[in-house]
PDB file of N, CA and C and ligand atoms in Angstrom:
ATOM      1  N   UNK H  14     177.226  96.839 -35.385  1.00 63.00           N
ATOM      2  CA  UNK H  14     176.282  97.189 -36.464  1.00 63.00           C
ATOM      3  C   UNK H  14     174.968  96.415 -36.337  1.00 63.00           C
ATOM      4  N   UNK H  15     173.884  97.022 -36.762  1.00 71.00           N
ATOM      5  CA  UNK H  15     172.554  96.402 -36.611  1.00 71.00           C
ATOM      6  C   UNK H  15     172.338  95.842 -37.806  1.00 71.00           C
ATOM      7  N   UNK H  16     171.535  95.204 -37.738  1.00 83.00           N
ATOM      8  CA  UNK H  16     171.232  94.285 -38.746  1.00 83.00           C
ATOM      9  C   UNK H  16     169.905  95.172 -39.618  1.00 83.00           C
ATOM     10  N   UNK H  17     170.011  95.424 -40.847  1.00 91.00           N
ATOM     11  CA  UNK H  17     169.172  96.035 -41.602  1.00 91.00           C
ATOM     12  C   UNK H  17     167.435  95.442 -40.863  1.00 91.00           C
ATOM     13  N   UNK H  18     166.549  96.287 -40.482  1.00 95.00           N
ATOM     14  CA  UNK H  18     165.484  95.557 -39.927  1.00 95.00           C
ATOM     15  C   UNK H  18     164.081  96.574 -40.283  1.00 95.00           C
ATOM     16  N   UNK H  19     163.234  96.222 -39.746  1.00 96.00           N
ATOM     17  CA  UNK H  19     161.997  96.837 -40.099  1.00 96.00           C
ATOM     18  C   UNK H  19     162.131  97.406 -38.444  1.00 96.00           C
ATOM     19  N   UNK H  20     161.715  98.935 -38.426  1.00 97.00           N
ATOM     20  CA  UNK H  20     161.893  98.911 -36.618  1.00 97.00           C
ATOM     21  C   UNK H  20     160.838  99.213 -36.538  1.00 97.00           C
ATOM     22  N   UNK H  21     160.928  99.664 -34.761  1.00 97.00           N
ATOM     23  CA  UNK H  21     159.428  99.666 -33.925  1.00 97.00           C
ATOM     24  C   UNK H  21     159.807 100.712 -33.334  1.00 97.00           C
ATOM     25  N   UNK H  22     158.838 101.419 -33.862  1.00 97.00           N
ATOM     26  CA  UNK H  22     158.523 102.694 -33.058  1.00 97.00           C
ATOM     27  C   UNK H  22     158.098 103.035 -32.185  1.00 97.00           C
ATOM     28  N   UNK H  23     158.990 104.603 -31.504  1.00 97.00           N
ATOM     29  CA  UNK H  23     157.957 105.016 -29.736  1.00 97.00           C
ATOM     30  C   UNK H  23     158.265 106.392 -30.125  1.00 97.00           C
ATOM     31  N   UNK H  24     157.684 107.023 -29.707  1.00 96.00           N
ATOM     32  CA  UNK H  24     157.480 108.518 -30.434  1.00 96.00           C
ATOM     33  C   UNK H  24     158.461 109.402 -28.710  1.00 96.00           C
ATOM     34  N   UNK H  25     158.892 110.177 -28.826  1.00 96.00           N
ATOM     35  CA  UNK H  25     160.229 110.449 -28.671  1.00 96.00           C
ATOM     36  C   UNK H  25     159.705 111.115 -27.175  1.00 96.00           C
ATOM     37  N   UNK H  26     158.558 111.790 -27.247  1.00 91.00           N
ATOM     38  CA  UNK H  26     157.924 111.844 -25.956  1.00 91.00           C
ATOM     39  C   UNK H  26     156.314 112.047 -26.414  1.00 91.00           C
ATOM     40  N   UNK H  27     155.562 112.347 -25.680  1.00 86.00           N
ATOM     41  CA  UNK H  27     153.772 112.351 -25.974  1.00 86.00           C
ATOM     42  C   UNK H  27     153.637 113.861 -27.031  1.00 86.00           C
ATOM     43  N   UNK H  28     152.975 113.635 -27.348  1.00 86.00           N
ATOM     44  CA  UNK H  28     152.658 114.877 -28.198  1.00 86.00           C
ATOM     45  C   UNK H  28     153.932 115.080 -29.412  1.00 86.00           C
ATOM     46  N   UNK H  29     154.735 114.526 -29.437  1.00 92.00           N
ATOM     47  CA  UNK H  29     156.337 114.746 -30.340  1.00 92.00           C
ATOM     48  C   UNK H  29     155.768 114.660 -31.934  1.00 92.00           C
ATOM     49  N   UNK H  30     156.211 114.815 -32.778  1.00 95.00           N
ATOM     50  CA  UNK H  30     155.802 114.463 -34.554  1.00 95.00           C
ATOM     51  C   UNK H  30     156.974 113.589 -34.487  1.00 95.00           C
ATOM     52  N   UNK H  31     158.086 113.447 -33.689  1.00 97.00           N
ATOM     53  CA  UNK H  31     159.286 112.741 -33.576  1.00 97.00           C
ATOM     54  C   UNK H  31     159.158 111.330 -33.336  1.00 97.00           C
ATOM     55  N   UNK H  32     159.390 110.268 -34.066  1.00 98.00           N
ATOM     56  CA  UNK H  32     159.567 108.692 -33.696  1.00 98.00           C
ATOM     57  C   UNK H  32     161.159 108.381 -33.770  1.00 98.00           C
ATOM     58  N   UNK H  33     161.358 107.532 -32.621  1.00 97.00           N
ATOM     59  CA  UNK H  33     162.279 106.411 -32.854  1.00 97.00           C
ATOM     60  C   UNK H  33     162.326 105.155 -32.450  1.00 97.00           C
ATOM     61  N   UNK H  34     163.091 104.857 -33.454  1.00 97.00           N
ATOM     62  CA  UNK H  34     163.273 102.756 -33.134  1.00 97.00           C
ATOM     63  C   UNK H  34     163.674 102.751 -31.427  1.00 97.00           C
ATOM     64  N   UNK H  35     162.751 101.651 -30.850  1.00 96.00           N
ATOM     65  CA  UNK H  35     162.950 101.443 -29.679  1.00 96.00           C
ATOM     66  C   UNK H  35     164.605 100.439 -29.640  1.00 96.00           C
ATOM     67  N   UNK H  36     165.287  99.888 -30.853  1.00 94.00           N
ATOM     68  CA  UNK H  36     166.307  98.989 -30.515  1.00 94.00           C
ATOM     69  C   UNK H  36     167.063  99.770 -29.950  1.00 94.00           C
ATOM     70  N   UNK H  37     167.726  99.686 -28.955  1.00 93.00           N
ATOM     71  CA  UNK H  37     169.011  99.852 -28.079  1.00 93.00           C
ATOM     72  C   UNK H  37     170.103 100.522 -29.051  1.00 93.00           C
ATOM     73  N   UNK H  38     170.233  99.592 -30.141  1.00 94.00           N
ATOM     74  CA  UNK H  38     171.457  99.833 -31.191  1.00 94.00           C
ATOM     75  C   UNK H  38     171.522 100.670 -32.753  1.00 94.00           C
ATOM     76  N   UNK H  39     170.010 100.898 -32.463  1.00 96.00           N
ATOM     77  CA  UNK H  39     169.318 101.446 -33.734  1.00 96.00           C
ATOM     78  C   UNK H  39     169.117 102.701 -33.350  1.00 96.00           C
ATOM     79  N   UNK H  40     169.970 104.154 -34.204  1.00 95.00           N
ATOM     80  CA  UNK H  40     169.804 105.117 -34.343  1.00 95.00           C
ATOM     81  C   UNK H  40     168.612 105.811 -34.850  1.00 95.00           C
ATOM     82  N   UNK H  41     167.696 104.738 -35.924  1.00 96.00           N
ATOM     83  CA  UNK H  41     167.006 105.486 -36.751  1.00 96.00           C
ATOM     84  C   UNK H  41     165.981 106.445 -35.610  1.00 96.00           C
ATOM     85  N   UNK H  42     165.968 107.661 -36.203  1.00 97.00           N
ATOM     86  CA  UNK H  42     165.114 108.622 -35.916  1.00 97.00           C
ATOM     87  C   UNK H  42     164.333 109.197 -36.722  1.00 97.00           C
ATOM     88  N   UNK H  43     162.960 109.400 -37.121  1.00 97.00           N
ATOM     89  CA  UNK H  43     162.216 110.153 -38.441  1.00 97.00           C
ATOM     90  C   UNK H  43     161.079 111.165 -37.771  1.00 97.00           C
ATOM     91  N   UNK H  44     160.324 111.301 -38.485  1.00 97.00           N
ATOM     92  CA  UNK H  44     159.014 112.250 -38.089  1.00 97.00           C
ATOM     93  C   UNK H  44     158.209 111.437 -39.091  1.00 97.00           C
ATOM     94  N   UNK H  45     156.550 111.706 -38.105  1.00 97.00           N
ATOM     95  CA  UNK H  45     155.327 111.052 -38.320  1.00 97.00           C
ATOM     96  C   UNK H  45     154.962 111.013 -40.110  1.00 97.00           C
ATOM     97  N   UNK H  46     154.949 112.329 -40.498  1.00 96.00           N
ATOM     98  CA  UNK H  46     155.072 112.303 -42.084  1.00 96.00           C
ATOM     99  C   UNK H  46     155.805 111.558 -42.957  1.00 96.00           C
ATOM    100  N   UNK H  47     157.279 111.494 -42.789  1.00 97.00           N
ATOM    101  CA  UNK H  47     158.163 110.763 -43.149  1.00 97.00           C
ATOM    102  C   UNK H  47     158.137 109.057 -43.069  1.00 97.00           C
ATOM    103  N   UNK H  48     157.584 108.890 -42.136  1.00 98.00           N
ATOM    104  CA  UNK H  48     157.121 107.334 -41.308  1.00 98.00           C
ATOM    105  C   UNK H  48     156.030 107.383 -41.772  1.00 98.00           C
ATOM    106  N   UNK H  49     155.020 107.791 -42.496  1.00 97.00           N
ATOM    107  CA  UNK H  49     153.624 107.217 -42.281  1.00 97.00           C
ATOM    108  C   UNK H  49     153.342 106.751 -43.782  1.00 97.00           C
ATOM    109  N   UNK H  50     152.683 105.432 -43.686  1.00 98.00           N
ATOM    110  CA  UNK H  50     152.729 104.521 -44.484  1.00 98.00           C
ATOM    111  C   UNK H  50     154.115 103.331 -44.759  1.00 98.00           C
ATOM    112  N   UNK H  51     155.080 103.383 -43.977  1.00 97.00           N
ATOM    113  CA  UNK H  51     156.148 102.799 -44.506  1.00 97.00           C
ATOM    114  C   UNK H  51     155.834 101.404 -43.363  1.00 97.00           C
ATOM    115  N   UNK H  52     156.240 100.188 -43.518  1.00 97.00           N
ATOM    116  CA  UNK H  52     156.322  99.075 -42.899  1.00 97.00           C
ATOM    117  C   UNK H  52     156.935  99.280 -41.434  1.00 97.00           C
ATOM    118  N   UNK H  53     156.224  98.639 -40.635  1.00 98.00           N
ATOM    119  CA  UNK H  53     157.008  98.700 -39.414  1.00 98.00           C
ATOM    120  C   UNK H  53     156.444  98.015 -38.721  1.00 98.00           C
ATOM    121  N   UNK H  54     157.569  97.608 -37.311  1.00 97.00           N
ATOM    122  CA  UNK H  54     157.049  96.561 -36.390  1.00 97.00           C
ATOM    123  C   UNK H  54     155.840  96.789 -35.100  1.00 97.00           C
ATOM    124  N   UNK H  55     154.929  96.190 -35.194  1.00 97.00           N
ATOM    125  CA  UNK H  55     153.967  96.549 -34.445  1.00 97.00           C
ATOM    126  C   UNK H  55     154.496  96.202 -32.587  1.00 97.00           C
ATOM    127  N   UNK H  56     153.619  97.432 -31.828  1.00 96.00           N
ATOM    128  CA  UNK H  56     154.565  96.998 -30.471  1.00 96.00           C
ATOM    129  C   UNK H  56     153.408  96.021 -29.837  1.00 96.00           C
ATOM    130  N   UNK H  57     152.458  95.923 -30.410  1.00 94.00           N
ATOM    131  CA  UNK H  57     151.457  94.750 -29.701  1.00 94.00           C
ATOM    132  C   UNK H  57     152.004  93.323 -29.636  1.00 94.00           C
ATOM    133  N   UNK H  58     151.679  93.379 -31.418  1.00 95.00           N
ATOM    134  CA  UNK H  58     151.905  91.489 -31.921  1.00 95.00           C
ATOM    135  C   UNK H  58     153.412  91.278 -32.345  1.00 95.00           C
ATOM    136  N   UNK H  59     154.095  92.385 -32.679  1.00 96.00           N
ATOM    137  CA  UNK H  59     155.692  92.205 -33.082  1.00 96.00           C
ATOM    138  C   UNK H  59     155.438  91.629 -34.611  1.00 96.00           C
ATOM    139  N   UNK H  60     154.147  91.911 -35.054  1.00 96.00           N
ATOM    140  CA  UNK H  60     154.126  91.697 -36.716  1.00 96.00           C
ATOM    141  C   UNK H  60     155.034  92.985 -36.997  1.00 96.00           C
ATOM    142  N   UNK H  61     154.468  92.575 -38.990  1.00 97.00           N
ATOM    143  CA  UNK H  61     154.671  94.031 -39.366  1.00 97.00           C
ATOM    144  C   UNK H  61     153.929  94.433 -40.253  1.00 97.00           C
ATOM    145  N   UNK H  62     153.806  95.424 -39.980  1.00 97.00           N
ATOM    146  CA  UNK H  62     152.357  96.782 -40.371  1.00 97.00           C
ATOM    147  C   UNK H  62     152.289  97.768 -40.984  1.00 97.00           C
ATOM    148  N   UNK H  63     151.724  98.549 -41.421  1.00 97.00           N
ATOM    149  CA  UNK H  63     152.132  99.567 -42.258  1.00 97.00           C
ATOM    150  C   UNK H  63     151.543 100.823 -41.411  1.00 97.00           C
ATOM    151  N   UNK H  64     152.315 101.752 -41.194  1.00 97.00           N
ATOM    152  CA  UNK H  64     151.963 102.917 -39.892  1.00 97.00           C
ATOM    153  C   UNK H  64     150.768 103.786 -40.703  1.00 97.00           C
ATOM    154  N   UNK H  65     149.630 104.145 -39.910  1.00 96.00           N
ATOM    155  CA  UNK H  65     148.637 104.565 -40.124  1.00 96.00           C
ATOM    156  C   UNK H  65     149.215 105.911 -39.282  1.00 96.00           C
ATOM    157  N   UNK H  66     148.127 106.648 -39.437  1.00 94.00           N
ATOM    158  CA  UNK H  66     148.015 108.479 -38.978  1.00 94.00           C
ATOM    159  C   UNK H  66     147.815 107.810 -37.557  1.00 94.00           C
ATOM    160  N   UNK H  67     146.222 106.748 -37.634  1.00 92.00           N
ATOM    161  CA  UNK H  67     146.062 106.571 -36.984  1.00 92.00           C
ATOM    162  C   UNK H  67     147.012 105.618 -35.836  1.00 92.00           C
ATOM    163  N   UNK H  68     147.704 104.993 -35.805  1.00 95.00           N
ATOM    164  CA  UNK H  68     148.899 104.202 -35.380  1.00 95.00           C
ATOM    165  C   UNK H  68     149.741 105.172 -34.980  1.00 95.00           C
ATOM    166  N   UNK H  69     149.968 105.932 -35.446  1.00 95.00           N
ATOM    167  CA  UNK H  69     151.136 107.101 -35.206  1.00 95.00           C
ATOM    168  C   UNK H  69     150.391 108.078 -34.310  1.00 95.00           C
ATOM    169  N   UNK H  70     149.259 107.977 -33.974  1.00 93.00           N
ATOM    170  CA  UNK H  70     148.619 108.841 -32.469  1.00 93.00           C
ATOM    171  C   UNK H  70     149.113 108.227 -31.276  1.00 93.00           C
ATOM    172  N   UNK H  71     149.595 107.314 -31.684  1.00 93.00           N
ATOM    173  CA  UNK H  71     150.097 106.119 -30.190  1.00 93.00           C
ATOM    174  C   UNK H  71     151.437 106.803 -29.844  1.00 93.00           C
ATOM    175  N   UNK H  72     152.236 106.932 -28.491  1.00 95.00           N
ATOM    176  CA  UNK H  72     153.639 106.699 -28.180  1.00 95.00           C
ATOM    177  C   UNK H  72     153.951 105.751 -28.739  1.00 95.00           C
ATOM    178  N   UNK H  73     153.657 104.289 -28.636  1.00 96.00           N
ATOM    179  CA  UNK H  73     154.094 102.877 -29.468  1.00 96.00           C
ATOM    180  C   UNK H  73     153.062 102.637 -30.199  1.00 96.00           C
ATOM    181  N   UNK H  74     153.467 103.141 -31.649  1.00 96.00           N
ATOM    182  CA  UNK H  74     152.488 102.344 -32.868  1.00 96.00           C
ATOM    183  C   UNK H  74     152.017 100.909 -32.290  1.00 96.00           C
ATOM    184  N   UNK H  75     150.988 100.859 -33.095  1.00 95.00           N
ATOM    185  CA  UNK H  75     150.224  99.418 -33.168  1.00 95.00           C
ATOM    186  C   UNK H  75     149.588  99.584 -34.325  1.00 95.00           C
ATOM    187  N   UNK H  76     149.614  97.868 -35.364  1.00 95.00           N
ATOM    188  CA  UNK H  76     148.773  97.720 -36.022  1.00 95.00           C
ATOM    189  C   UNK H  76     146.550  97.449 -35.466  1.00 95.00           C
ATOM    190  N   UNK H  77     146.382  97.659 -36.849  1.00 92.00           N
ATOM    191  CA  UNK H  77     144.996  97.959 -36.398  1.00 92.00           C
ATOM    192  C   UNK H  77     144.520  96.934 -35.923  1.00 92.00           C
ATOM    193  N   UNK H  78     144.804  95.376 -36.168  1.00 92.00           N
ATOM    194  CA  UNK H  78     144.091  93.925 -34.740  1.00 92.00           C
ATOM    195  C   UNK H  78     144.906  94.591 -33.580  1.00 92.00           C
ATOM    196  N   UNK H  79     145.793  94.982 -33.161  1.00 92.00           N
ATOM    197  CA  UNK H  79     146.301  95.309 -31.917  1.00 92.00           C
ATOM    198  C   UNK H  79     145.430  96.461 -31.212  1.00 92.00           C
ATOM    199  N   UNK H  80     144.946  97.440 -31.969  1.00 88.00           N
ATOM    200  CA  UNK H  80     144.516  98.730 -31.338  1.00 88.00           C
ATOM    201  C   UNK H  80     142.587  97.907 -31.334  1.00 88.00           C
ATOM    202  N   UNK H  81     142.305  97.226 -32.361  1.00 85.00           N
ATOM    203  CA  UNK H  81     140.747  96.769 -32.188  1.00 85.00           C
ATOM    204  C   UNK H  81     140.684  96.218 -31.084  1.00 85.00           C
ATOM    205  N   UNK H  82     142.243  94.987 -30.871  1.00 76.00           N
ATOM    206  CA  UNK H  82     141.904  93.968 -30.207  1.00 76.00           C
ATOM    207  C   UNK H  82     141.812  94.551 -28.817  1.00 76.00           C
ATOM    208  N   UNK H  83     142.597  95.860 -28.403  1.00 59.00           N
ATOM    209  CA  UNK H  83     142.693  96.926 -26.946  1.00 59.00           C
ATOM    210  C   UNK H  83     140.878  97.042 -26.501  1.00 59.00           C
ATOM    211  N   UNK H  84     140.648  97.546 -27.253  1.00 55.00           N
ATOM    212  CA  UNK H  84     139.556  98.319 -27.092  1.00 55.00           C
ATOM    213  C   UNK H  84     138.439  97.071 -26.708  1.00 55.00           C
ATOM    214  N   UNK H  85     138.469  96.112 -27.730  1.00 53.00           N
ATOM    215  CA  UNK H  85     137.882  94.920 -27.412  1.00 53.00           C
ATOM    216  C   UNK H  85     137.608  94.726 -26.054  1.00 53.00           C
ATOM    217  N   UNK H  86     139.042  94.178 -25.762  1.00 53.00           N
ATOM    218  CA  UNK H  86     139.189  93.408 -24.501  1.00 53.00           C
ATOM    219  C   UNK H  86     138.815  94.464 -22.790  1.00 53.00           C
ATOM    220  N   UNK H  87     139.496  95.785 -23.323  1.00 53.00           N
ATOM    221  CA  UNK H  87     138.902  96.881 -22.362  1.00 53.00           C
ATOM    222  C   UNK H  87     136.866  96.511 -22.540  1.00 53.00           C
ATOM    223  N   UNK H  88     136.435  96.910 -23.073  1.00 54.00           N
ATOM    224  CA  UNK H  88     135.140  96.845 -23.607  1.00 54.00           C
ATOM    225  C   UNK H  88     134.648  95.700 -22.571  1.00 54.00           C
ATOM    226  N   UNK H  89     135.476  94.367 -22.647  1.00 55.00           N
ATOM    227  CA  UNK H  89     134.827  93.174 -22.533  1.00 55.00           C
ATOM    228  C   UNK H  89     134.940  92.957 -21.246  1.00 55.00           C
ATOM    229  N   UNK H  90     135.922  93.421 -20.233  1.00 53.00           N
ATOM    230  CA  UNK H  90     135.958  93.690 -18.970  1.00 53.00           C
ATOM    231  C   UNK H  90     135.494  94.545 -18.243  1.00 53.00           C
ATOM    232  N   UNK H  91     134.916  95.617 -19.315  1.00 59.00           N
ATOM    233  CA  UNK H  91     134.143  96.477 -18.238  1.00 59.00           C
ATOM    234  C   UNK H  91     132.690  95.657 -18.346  1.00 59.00           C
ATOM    235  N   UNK H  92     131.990  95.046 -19.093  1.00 59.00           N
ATOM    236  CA  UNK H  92     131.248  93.989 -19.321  1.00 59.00           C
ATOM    237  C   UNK H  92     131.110  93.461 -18.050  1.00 59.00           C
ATOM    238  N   UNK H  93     131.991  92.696 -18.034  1.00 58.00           N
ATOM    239  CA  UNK H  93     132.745  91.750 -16.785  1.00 58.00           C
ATOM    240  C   UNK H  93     132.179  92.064 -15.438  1.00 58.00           C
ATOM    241  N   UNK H  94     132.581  93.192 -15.176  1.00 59.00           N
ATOM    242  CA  UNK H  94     132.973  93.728 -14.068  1.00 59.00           C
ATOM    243  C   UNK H  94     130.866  94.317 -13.603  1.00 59.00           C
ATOM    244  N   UNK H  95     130.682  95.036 -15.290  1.00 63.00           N
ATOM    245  CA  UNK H  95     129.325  95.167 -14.374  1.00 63.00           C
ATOM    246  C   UNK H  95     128.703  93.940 -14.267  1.00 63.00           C
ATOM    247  N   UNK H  96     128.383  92.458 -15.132  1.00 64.00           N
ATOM    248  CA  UNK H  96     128.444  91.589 -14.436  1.00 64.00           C
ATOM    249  C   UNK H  96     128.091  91.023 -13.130  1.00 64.00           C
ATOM    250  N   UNK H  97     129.077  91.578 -13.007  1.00 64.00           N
ATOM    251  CA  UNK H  97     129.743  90.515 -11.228  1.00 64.00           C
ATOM    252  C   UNK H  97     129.304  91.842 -10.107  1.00 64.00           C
ATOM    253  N   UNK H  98     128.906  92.803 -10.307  1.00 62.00           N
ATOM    254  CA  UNK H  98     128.240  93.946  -9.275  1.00 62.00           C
ATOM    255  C   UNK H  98     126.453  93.547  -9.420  1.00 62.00           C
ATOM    256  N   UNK H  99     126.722  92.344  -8.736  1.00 66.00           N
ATOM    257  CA  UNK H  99     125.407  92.380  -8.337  1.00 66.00           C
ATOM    258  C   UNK H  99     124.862  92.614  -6.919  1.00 66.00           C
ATOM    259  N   UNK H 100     123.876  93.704  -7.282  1.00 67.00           N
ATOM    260  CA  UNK H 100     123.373  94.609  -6.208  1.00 67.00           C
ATOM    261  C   UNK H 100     122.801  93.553  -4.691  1.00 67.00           C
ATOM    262  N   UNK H 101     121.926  92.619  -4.816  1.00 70.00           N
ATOM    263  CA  UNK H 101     122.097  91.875  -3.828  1.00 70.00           C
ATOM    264  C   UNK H 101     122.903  91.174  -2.824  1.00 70.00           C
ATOM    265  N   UNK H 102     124.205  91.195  -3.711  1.00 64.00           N
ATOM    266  CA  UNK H 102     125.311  90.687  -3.036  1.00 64.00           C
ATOM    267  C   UNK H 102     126.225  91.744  -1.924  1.00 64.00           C
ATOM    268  N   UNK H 103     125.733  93.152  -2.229  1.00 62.00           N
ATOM    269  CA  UNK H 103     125.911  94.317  -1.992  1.00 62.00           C
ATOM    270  C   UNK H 103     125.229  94.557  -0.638  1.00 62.00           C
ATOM    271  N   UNK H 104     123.759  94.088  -1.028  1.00 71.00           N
ATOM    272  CA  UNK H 104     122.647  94.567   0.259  1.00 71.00           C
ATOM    273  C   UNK H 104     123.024  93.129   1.282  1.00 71.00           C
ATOM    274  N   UNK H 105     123.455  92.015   1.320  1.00 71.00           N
ATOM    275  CA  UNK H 105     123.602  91.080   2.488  1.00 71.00           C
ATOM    276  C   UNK H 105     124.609  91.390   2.771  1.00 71.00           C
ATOM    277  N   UNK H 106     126.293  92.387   2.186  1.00 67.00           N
ATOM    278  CA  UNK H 106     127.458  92.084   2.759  1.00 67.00           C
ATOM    279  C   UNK H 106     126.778  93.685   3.492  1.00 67.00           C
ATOM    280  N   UNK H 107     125.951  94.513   3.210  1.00 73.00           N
ATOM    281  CA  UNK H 107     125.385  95.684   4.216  1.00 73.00           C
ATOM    282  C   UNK H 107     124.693  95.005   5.407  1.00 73.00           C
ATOM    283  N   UNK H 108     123.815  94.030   5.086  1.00 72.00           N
ATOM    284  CA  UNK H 108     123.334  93.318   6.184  1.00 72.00           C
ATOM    285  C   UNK H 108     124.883  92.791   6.956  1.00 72.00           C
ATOM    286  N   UNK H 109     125.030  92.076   7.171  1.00 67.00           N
ATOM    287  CA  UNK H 109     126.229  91.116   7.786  1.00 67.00           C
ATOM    288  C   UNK H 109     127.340  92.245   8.580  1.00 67.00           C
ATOM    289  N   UNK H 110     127.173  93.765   7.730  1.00 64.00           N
ATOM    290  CA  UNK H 110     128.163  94.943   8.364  1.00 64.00           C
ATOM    291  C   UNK H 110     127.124  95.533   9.270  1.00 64.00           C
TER     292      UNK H 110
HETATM  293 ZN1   ZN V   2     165.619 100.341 -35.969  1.00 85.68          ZN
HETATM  294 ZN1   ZN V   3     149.789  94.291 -33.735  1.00 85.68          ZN
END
């Protein structure tokens, strides 16, 4: 028997209205309507959250610092990356080839 818990959701395949608890031992199964707004474990931080529409567009819900903090950090590496493409460094490794 499982222990009464708040679960964490993964939506049953992409596109599904279908969620279920990712525990191994946990049957629960619902749909997005039924689930939305009720407490649940976030698959980012392993808090717990209250499922948004928006959260429930995910295969694995996430609360909203988890989905800001995605986008963030994507954001901040593409940053990064143009950065470090500097074009001179480009034209001597063309020289040197
Ligand atoms: Zn569960
Ligand atoms: Zn989170």
């Amino acid at each position: 028997m499982v222990q009464k818990h708040l679960h964490m959701y993964k939506q049953v395949r992409s596109g599904s209205s279908q969620f279920k608890c990712i525990d191994p031992e946990c049957t629960h199964l619902s749909t997005k309507s039924l689930i939305k707004g009720n407490l649940a474990i976030c698959n980012g931080c392993a808090k717990e959250f209250v499922l948004t529409t928006e959260a429930l567009r995910r295969v694995y819900p996430k609360c909203n610092n988890c989905i800001k903090g995605n986008t963030d950090s994507i954001e901040s590496i593409e940053e990064e990356i143009q950065k470090n493409v500097d074009t001179s460094a480009i034209e001597s490794l063309v020289k040197e080839l």
